[in-house]
Short mmCIF file of C-alpha atoms in Angstrom, two decimals:
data_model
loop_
_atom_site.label_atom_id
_atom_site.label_comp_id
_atom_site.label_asym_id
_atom_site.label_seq_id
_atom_site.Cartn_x
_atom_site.Cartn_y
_atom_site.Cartn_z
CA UNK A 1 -200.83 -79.78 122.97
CA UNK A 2 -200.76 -79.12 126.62
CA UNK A 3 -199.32 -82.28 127.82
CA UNK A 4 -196.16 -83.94 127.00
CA UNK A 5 -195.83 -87.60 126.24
CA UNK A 6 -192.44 -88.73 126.97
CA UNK A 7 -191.34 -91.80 125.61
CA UNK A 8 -187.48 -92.95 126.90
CA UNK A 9 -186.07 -94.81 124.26
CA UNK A 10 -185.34 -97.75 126.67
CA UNK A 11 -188.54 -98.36 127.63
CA UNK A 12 -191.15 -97.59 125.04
CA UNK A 13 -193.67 -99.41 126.68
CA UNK A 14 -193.86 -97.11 129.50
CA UNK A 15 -194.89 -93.84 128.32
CA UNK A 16 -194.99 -91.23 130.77
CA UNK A 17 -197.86 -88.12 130.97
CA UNK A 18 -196.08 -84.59 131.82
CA UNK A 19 -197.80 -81.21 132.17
CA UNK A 20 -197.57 -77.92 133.71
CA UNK A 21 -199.89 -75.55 135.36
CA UNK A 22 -199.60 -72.30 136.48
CA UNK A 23 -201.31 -70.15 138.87
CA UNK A 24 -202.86 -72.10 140.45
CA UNK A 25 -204.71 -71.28 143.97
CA UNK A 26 -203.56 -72.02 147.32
CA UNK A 27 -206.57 -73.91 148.79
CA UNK A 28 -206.69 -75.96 145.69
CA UNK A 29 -202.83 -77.18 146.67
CA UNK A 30 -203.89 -77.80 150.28
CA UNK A 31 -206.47 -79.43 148.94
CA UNK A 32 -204.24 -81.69 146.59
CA UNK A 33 -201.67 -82.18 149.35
CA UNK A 34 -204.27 -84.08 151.59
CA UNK A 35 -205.47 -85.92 148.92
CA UNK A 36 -202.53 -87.32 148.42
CA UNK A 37 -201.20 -87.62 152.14
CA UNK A 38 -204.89 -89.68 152.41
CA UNK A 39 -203.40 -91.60 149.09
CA UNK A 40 -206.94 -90.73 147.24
CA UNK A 41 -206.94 -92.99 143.87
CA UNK A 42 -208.26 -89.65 142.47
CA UNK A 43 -205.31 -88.10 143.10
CA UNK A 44 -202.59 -90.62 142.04
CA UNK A 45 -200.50 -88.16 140.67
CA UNK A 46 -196.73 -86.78 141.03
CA UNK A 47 -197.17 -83.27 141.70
CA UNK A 48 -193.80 -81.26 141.90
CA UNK A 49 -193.42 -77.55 142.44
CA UNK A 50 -191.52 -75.78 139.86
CA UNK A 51 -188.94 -73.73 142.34
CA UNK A 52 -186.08 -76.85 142.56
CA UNK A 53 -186.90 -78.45 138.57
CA UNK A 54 -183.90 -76.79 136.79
CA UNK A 55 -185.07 -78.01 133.36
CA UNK A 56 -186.54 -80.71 131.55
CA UNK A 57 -183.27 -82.88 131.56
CA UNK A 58 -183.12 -82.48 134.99
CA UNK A 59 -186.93 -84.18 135.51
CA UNK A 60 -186.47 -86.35 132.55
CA UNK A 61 -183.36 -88.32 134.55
CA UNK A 62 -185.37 -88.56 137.38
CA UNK A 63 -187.53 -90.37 135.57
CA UNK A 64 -185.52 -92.46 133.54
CA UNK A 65 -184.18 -93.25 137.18
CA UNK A 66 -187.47 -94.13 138.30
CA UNK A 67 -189.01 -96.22 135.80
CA UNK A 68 -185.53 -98.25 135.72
CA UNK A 69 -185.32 -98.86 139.26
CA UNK A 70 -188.67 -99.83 139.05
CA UNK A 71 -188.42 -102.38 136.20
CA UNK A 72 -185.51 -103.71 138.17
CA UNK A 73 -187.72 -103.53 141.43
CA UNK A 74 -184.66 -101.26 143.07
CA UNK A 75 -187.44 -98.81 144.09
CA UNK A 76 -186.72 -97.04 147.29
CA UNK A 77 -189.98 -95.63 147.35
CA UNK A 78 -193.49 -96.99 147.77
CA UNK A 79 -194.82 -96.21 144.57
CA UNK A 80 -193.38 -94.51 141.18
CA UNK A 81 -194.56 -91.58 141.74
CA UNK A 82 -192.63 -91.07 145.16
CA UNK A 83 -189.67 -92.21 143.53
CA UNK A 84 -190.15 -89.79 140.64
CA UNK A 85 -189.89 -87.18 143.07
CA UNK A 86 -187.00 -89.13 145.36
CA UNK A 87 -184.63 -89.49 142.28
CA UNK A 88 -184.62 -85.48 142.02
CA UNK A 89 -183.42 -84.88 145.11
CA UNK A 90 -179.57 -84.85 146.37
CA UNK A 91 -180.51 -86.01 149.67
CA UNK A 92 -181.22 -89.43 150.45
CA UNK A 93 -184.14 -89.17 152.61
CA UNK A 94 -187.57 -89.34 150.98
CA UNK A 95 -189.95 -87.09 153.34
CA UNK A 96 -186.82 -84.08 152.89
CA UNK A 97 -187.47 -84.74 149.11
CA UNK A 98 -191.14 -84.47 149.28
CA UNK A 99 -190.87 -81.96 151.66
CA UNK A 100 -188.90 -80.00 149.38
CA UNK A 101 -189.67 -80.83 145.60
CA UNK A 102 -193.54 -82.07 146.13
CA UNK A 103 -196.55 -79.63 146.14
CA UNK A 104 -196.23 -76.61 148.10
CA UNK A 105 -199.18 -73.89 148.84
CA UNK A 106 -196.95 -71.50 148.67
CA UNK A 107 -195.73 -71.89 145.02
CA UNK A 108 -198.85 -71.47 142.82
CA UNK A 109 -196.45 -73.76 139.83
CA UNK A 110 -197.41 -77.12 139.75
CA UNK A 111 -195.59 -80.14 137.70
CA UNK A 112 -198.13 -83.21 137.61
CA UNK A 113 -196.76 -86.60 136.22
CA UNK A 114 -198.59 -89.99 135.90
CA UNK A 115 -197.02 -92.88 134.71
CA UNK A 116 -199.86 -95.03 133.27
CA UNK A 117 -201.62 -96.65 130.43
CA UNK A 118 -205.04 -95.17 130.58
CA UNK A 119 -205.43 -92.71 127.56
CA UNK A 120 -203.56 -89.39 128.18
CA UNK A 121 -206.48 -86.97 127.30
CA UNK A 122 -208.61 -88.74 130.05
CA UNK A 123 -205.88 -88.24 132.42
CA UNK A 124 -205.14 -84.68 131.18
CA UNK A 125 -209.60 -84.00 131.19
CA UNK A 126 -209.66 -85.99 135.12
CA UNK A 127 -206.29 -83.87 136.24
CA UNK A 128 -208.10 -80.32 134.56
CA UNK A 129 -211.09 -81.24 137.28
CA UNK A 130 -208.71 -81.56 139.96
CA UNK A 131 -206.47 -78.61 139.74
CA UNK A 132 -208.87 -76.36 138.21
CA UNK A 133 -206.60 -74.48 135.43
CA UNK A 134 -205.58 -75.44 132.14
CA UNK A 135 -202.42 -76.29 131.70
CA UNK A 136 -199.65 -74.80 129.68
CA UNK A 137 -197.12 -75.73 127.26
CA UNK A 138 -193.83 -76.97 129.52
CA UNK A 139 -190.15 -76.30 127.98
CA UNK A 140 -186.87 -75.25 129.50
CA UNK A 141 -187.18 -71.40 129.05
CA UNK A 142 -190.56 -71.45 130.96
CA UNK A 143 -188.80 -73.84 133.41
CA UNK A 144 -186.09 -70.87 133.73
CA UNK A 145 -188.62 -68.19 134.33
CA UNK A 146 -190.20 -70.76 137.39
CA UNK A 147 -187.19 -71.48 139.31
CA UNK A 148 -185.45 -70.22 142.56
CA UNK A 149 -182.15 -69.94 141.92
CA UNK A 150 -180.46 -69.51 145.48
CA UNK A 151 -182.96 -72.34 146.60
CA UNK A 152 -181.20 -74.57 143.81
CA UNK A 153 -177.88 -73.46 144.96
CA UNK A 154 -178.68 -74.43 148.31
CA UNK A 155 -180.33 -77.80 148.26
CA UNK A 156 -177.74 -79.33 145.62
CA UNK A 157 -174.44 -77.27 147.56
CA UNK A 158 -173.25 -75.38 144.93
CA UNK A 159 -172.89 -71.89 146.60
CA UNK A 160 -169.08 -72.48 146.30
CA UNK A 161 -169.34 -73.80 142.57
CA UNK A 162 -168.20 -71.21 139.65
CA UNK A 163 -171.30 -70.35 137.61
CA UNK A 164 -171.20 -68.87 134.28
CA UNK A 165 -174.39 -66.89 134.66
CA UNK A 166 -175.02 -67.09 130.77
CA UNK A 167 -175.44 -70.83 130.58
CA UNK A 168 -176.37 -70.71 134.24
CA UNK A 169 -179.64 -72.88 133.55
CA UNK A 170 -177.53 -75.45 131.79
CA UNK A 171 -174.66 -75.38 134.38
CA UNK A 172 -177.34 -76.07 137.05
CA UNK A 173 -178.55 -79.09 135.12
CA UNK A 174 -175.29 -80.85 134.93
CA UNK A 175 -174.63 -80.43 138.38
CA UNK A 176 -177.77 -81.18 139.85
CA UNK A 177 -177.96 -84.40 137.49
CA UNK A 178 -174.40 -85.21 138.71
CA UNK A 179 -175.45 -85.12 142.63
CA UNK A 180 -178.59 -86.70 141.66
CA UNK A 181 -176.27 -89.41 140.51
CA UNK A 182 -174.23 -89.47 143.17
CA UNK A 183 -176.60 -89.25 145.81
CA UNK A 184 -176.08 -91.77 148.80
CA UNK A 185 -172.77 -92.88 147.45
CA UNK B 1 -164.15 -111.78 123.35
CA UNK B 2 -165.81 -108.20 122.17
CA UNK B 3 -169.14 -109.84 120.89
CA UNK B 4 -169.17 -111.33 124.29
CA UNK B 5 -168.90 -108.31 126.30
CA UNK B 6 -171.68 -106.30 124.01
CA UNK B 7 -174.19 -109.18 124.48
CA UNK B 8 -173.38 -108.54 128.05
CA UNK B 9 -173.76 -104.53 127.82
CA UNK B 10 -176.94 -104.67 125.52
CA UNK B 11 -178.97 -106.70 128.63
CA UNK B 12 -178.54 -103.67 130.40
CA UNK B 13 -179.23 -101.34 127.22
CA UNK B 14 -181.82 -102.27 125.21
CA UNK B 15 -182.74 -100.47 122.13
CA UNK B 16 -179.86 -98.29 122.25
CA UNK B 17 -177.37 -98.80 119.01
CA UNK B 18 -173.63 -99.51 120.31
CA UNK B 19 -170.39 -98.50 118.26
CA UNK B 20 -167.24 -99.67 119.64
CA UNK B 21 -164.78 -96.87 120.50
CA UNK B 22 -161.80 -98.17 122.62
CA UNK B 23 -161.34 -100.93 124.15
CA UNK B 24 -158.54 -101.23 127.55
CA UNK B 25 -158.15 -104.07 130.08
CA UNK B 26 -160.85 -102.42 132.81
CA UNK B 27 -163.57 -101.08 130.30
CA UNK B 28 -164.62 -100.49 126.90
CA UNK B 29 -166.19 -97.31 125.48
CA UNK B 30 -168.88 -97.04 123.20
CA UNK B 31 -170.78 -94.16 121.12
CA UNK B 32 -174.11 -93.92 120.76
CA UNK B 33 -176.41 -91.82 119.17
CA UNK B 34 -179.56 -92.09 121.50
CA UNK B 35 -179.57 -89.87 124.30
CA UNK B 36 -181.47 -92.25 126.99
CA UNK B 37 -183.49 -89.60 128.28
CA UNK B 38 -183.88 -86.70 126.72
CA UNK B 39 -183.62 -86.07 123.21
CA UNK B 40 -182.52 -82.10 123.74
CA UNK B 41 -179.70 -81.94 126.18
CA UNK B 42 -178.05 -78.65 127.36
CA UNK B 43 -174.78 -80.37 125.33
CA UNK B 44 -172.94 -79.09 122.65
CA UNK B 45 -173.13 -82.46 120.94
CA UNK B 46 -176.93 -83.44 120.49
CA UNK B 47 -176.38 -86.24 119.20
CA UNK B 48 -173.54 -88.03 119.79
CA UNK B 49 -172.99 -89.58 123.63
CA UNK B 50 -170.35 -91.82 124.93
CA UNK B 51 -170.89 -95.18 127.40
CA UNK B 52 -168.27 -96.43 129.15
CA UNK B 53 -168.56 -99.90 130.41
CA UNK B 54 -166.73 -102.18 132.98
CA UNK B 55 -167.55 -106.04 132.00
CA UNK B 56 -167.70 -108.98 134.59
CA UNK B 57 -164.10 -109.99 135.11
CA UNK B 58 -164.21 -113.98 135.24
CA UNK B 59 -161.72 -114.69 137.37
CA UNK B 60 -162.71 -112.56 139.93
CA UNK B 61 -164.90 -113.67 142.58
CA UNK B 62 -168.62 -112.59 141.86
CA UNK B 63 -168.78 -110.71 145.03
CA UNK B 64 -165.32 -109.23 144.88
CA UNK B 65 -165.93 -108.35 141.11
CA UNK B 66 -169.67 -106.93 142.00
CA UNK B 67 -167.81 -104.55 144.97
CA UNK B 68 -164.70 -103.33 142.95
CA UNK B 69 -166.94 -102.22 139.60
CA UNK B 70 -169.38 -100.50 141.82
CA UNK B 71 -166.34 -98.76 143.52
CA UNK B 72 -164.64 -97.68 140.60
CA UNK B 73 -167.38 -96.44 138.54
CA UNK B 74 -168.63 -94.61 141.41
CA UNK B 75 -164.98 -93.00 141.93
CA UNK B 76 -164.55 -91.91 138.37
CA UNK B 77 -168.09 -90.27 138.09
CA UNK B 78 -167.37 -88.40 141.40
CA UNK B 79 -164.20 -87.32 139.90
CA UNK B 80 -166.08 -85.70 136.55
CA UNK B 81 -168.66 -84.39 138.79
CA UNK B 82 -165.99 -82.46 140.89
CA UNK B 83 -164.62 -81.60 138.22
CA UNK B 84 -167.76 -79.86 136.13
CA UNK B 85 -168.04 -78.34 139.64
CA UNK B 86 -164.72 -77.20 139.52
CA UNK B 87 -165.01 -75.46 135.96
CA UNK B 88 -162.10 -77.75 135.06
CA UNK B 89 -163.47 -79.17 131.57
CA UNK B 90 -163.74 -82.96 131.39
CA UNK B 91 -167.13 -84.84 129.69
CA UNK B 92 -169.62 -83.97 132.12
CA UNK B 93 -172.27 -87.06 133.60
CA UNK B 94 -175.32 -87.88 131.90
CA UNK B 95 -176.10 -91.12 133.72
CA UNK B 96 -174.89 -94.09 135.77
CA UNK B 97 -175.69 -97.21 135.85
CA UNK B 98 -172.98 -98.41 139.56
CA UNK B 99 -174.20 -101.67 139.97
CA UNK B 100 -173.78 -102.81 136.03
CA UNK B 101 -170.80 -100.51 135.82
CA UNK B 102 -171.80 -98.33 133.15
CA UNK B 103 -171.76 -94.63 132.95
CA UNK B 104 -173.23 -92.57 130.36
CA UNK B 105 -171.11 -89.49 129.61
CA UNK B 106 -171.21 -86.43 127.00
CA UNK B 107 -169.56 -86.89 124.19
CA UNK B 108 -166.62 -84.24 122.84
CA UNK B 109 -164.30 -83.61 120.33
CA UNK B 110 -164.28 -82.36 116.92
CA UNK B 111 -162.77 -84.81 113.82
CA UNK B 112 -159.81 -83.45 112.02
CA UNK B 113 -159.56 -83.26 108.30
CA UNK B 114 -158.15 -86.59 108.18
CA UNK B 115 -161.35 -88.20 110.06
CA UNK B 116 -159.33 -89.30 113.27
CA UNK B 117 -160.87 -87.83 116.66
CA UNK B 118 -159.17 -84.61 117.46
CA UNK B 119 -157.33 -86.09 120.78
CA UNK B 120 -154.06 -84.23 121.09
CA UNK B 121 -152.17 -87.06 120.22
CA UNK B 122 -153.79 -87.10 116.76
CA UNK B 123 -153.78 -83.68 115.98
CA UNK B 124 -149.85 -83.49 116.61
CA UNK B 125 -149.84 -86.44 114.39
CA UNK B 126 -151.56 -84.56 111.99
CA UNK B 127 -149.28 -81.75 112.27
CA UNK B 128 -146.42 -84.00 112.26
CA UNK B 129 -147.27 -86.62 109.66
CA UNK B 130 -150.05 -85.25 106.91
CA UNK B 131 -148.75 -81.39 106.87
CA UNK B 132 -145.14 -82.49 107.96
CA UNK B 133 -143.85 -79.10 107.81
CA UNK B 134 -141.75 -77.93 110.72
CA UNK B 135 -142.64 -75.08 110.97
CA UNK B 136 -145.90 -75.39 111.58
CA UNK B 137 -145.41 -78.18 114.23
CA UNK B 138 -143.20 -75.78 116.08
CA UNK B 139 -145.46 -73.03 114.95
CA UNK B 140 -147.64 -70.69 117.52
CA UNK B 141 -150.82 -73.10 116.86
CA UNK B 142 -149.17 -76.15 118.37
CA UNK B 143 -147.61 -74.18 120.95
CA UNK B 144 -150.44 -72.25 122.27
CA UNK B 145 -152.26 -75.78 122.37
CA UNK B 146 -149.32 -76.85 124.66
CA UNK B 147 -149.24 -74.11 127.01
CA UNK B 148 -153.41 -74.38 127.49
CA UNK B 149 -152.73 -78.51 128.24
CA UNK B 150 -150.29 -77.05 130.99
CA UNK B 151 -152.70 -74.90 131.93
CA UNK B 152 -155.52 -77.54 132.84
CA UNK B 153 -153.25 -79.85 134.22
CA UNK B 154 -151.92 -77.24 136.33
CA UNK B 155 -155.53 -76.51 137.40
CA UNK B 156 -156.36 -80.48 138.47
CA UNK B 157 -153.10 -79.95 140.28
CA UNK B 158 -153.57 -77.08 142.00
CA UNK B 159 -157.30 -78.80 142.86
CA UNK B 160 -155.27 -81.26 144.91
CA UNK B 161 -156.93 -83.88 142.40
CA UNK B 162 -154.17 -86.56 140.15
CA UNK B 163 -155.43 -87.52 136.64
CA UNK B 164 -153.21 -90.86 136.95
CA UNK B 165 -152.64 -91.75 133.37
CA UNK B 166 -151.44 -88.29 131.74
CA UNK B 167 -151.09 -89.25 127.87
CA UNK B 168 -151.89 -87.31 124.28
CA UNK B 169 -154.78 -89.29 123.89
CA UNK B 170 -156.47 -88.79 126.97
CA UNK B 171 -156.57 -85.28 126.11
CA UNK B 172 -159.17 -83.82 123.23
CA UNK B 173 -158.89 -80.52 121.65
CA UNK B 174 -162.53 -79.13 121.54
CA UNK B 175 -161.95 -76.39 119.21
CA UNK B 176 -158.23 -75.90 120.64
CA UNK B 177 -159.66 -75.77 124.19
CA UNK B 178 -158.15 -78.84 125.98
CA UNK B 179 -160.60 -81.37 127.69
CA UNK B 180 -159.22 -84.11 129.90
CA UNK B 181 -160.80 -87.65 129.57
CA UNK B 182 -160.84 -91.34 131.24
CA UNK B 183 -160.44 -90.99 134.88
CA UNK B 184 -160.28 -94.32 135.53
CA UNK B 185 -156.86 -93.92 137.30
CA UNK B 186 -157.83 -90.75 138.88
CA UNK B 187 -157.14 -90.02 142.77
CA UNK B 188 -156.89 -87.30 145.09
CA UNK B 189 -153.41 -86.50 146.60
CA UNK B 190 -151.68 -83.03 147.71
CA UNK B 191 -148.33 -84.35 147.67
CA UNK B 192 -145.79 -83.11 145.74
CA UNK B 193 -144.34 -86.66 144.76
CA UNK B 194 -148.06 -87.58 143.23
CA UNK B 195 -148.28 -84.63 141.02
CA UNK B 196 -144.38 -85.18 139.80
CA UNK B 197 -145.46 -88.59 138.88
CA UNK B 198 -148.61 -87.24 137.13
CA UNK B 199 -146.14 -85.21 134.93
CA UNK B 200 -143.58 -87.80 134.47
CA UNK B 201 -146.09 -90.00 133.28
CA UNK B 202 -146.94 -87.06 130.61
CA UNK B 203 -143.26 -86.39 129.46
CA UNK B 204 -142.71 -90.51 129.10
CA UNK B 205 -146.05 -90.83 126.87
CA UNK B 206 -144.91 -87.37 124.91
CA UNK B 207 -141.36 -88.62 124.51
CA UNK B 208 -143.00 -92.46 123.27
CA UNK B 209 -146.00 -91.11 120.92
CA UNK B 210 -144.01 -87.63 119.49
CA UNK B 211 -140.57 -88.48 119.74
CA UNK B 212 -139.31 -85.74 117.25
CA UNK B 213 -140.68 -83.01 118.52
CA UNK B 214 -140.85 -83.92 122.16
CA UNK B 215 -138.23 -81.42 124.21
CA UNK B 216 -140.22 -78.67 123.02
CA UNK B 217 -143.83 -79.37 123.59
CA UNK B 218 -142.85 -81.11 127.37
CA UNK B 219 -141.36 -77.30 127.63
CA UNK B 220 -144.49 -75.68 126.82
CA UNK B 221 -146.82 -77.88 128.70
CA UNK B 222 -144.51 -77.06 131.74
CA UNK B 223 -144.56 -73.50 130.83
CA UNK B 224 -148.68 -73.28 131.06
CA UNK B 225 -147.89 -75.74 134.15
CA UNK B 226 -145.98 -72.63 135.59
CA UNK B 227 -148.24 -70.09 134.16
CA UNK B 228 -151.34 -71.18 136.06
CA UNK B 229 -149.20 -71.74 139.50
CA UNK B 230 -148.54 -68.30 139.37
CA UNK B 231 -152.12 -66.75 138.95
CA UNK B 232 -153.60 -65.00 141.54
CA UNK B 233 -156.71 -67.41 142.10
CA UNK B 234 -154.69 -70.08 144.01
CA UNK B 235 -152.69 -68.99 146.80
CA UNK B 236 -149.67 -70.24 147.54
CA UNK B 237 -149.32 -71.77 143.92
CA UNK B 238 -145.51 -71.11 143.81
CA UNK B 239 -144.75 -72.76 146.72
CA UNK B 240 -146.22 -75.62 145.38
CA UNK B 241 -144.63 -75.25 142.00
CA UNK B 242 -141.24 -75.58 143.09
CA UNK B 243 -141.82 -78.55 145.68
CA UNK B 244 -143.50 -80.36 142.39
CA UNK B 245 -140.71 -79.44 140.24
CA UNK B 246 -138.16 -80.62 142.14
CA UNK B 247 -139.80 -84.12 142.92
CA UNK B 248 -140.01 -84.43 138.81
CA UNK B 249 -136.60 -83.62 138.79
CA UNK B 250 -136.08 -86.18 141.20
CA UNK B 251 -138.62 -88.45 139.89
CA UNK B 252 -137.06 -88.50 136.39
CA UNK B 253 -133.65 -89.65 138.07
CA UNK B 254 -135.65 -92.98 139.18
CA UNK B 255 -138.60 -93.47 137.33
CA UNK B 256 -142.27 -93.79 138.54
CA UNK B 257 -141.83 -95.90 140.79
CA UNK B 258 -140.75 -95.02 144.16
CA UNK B 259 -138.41 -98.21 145.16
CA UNK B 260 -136.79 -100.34 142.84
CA UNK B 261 -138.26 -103.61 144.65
CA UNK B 262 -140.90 -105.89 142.71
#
């Protein structure tokens, strides 16, 4: 398998496609990021680079978050996928989260999520075409290796937190998920 | 009136399986063993999580009723989030739910060998009642316990941050490491006269719930009080120390409250 399925327990009906790619090249993220600023139905994906996701729990609230708010229609976003990325962020300004959690040329690790009911492996074989790698299996110790630590610090103010640097990917998670929570209130 | 309010919380939470914890006049916890996310947290306990809810009060106003749950659940999970922040340990934030009042939190605390939750109320009881040897309840165990309850509390304090309803069972043992819970009455206050009251409110619930035994473990929870006021990561602890100490003195002479009127 080298997509997840992720089924939230609250909402079974809305399963949600999750996969990982790595290395992949810079003109083929420009390429993606016009795509989607041109909102090409090709590319109706949520792409996230890997430098702010702190670990699955971390993604998997934002889109709890997400598909919630947008069974209650409290989306702040356009569309789910926006919001997928929106609910990560501390800040509550969408184009600073997509600035700073959506796809980035620079980082070649790439996080794309579809909320949908096609089949996954059609979505998985359309989304291989697109990015032009295969992807790989996604967990939270690959997650560790693919994050930027003082970025993290930075966007979700914790330079003045105490970190235990042995649990330090799980210490992150609370406390991003916390100001996640928090955000705007 | 309980079947009412879990009708009420199960709109909000479908397909999650609710077990009644505690129930108090603002909210009512539940356990759960669905995680509503993720089914591998970074937690200790995998598979055990805790939702507090605030019902619909009836005779409130709608709008007045909608404002003051969304303000209060807000304020507590800010508190626990400061507080994970902090290092201080309290149940850290899984989810939150303002609107609807509900707030998903990790669940601690070990059982004892008697089945109860180990809160320190119910371990002292344990010590007191089931192995009712005094010895042991004056023993190094209980005392060490104490001192690391005065220790946390001292912490919060010295944080500038008031717990606001100080009792044994609002403190767990996780493996003899003391975790403060329900911060419903929580607030943020330096002044001496807040923290006195925070400890008052302590030595009343320790005197009501462990009356034998009482003198001694109010002495070591103010020892660890002391001990942490004096440690070189707060400045100017032991200033503060002895402004707080002699408002409880002071406080203690009068009660909680500050005038006798109403």
């Amino acid at each position: 398998m080298t997509y997840q399925e992720v089924k939230l327990p609250q909402f079974p009906e809305t399963p949600v496609f999750v996969s990982l790619f790595t290395g992949v090249s810079e003109d083929t993220l420009n390429t993606i990021k016009t795509e989607l600023v041109a909102a090409n139905k090709d590319y109706d994906f949520c792409f996230l680079n890997t430098n702010h996701v702190i670990s699955l729990e971390h993604l998997y609230h934002s889109l709890y978050k997400s598909v919630l708010n947008h069974k209650n229609g409290t989306m702040r976003a356009k569309t789910l996928h926006t919001e997928i990325i929106f609910n990560l962020s501390p800040i509550n300004n969408i184009m600073d989260a997509l600035r700073r959690f959506g796809v980035d040329p620079e980082c070649p690790d790439v996080i794309a999520i579809k909320v949908t009911d096609e089949p996954f492996e059609e979505v998985y074989k359309h989304l291989r075409k697109i990015v032009g790698a295969e992807a790989v299996e996604i967990n939270d110790r690959v997650l560790e290796g693919l994050i930027n630590v003082p970025k993290v610090k930075k966007i979700y103010k914790l330079n003045d937190a105490k970190l235990d640097e042995q649990h330090l990917q799980q210490l992150l998670t609370r406390l991003a998920i916390g100001a996640c929570i928090l955000r705007g209130n | 009136m309980t079947d009412h309010i879990i009708q009420q919380v199960q709109v909000h939470l479908p397909n999650i399986p609710l077990e009644v914890v505690s129930q108090g006049a603002e909210a009512l916890v539940f356990q759960t063993s669905v995680h509503p996310y993720y089914s591998k947290p970074c937690l200790p306990h995998q598979d055990k999580f805790i939702i507090k809810f605030r019902p619909r009060k009836p005779y409130r106003h709608p709008k007045i009723d909608a404002a003051i749950t969304k303000n209060r659940t807000i304020g507590e999970v800010k508190f626990m989030a400061k507080l994970t922040k902090l290092g201080i340990k309290a149940p850290s934030v899984i989810l939150a739910d303002f609107p609807n009042g509900i707030i998903w939190m990790e669940y601690l605390g070990k059982k004892l060998p008697n089945g109860d939750v180990s809160s320190l109320k119910n371990w002292l009881w344990y010590y007191e009642k089931v192995l009712a040897d005094e010895s042991l309840c004056l023993g190094s165990e209980v005392q060490q316990a104490c001192i690391n309850v005065g220790l946390l509390i001292g912490k919060l304090h010295l944080n500038d941050m008031i717990h606001g309803d100080l009792t044994s069972s609002n403190i767990l043992l996780e493996d003899s490491e003391p975790v403060l819970i329900d911060f419903g009455l929580s607030s943020y206050s330096g002044m001496a006269e807040d923290k006195a009251v925070d400890l008052y409110v302590l030595e009343r619930a320790m005197l009501s719930t462990h009356s034998k035994y009482s003198d001694h473990y109010v002495k070591w929870l103010l020892q660890g009080y002391e001990q942490i006021h004096g440690s070189k990561e707060f400045r100017s602890g032991g200033k503060k120390l002895v402004e707080t100490l002699r408002k409880l003195d002071e406080v203690r002479l009068r009660g909680r409250k500050r005038s006798m009127l109403g």
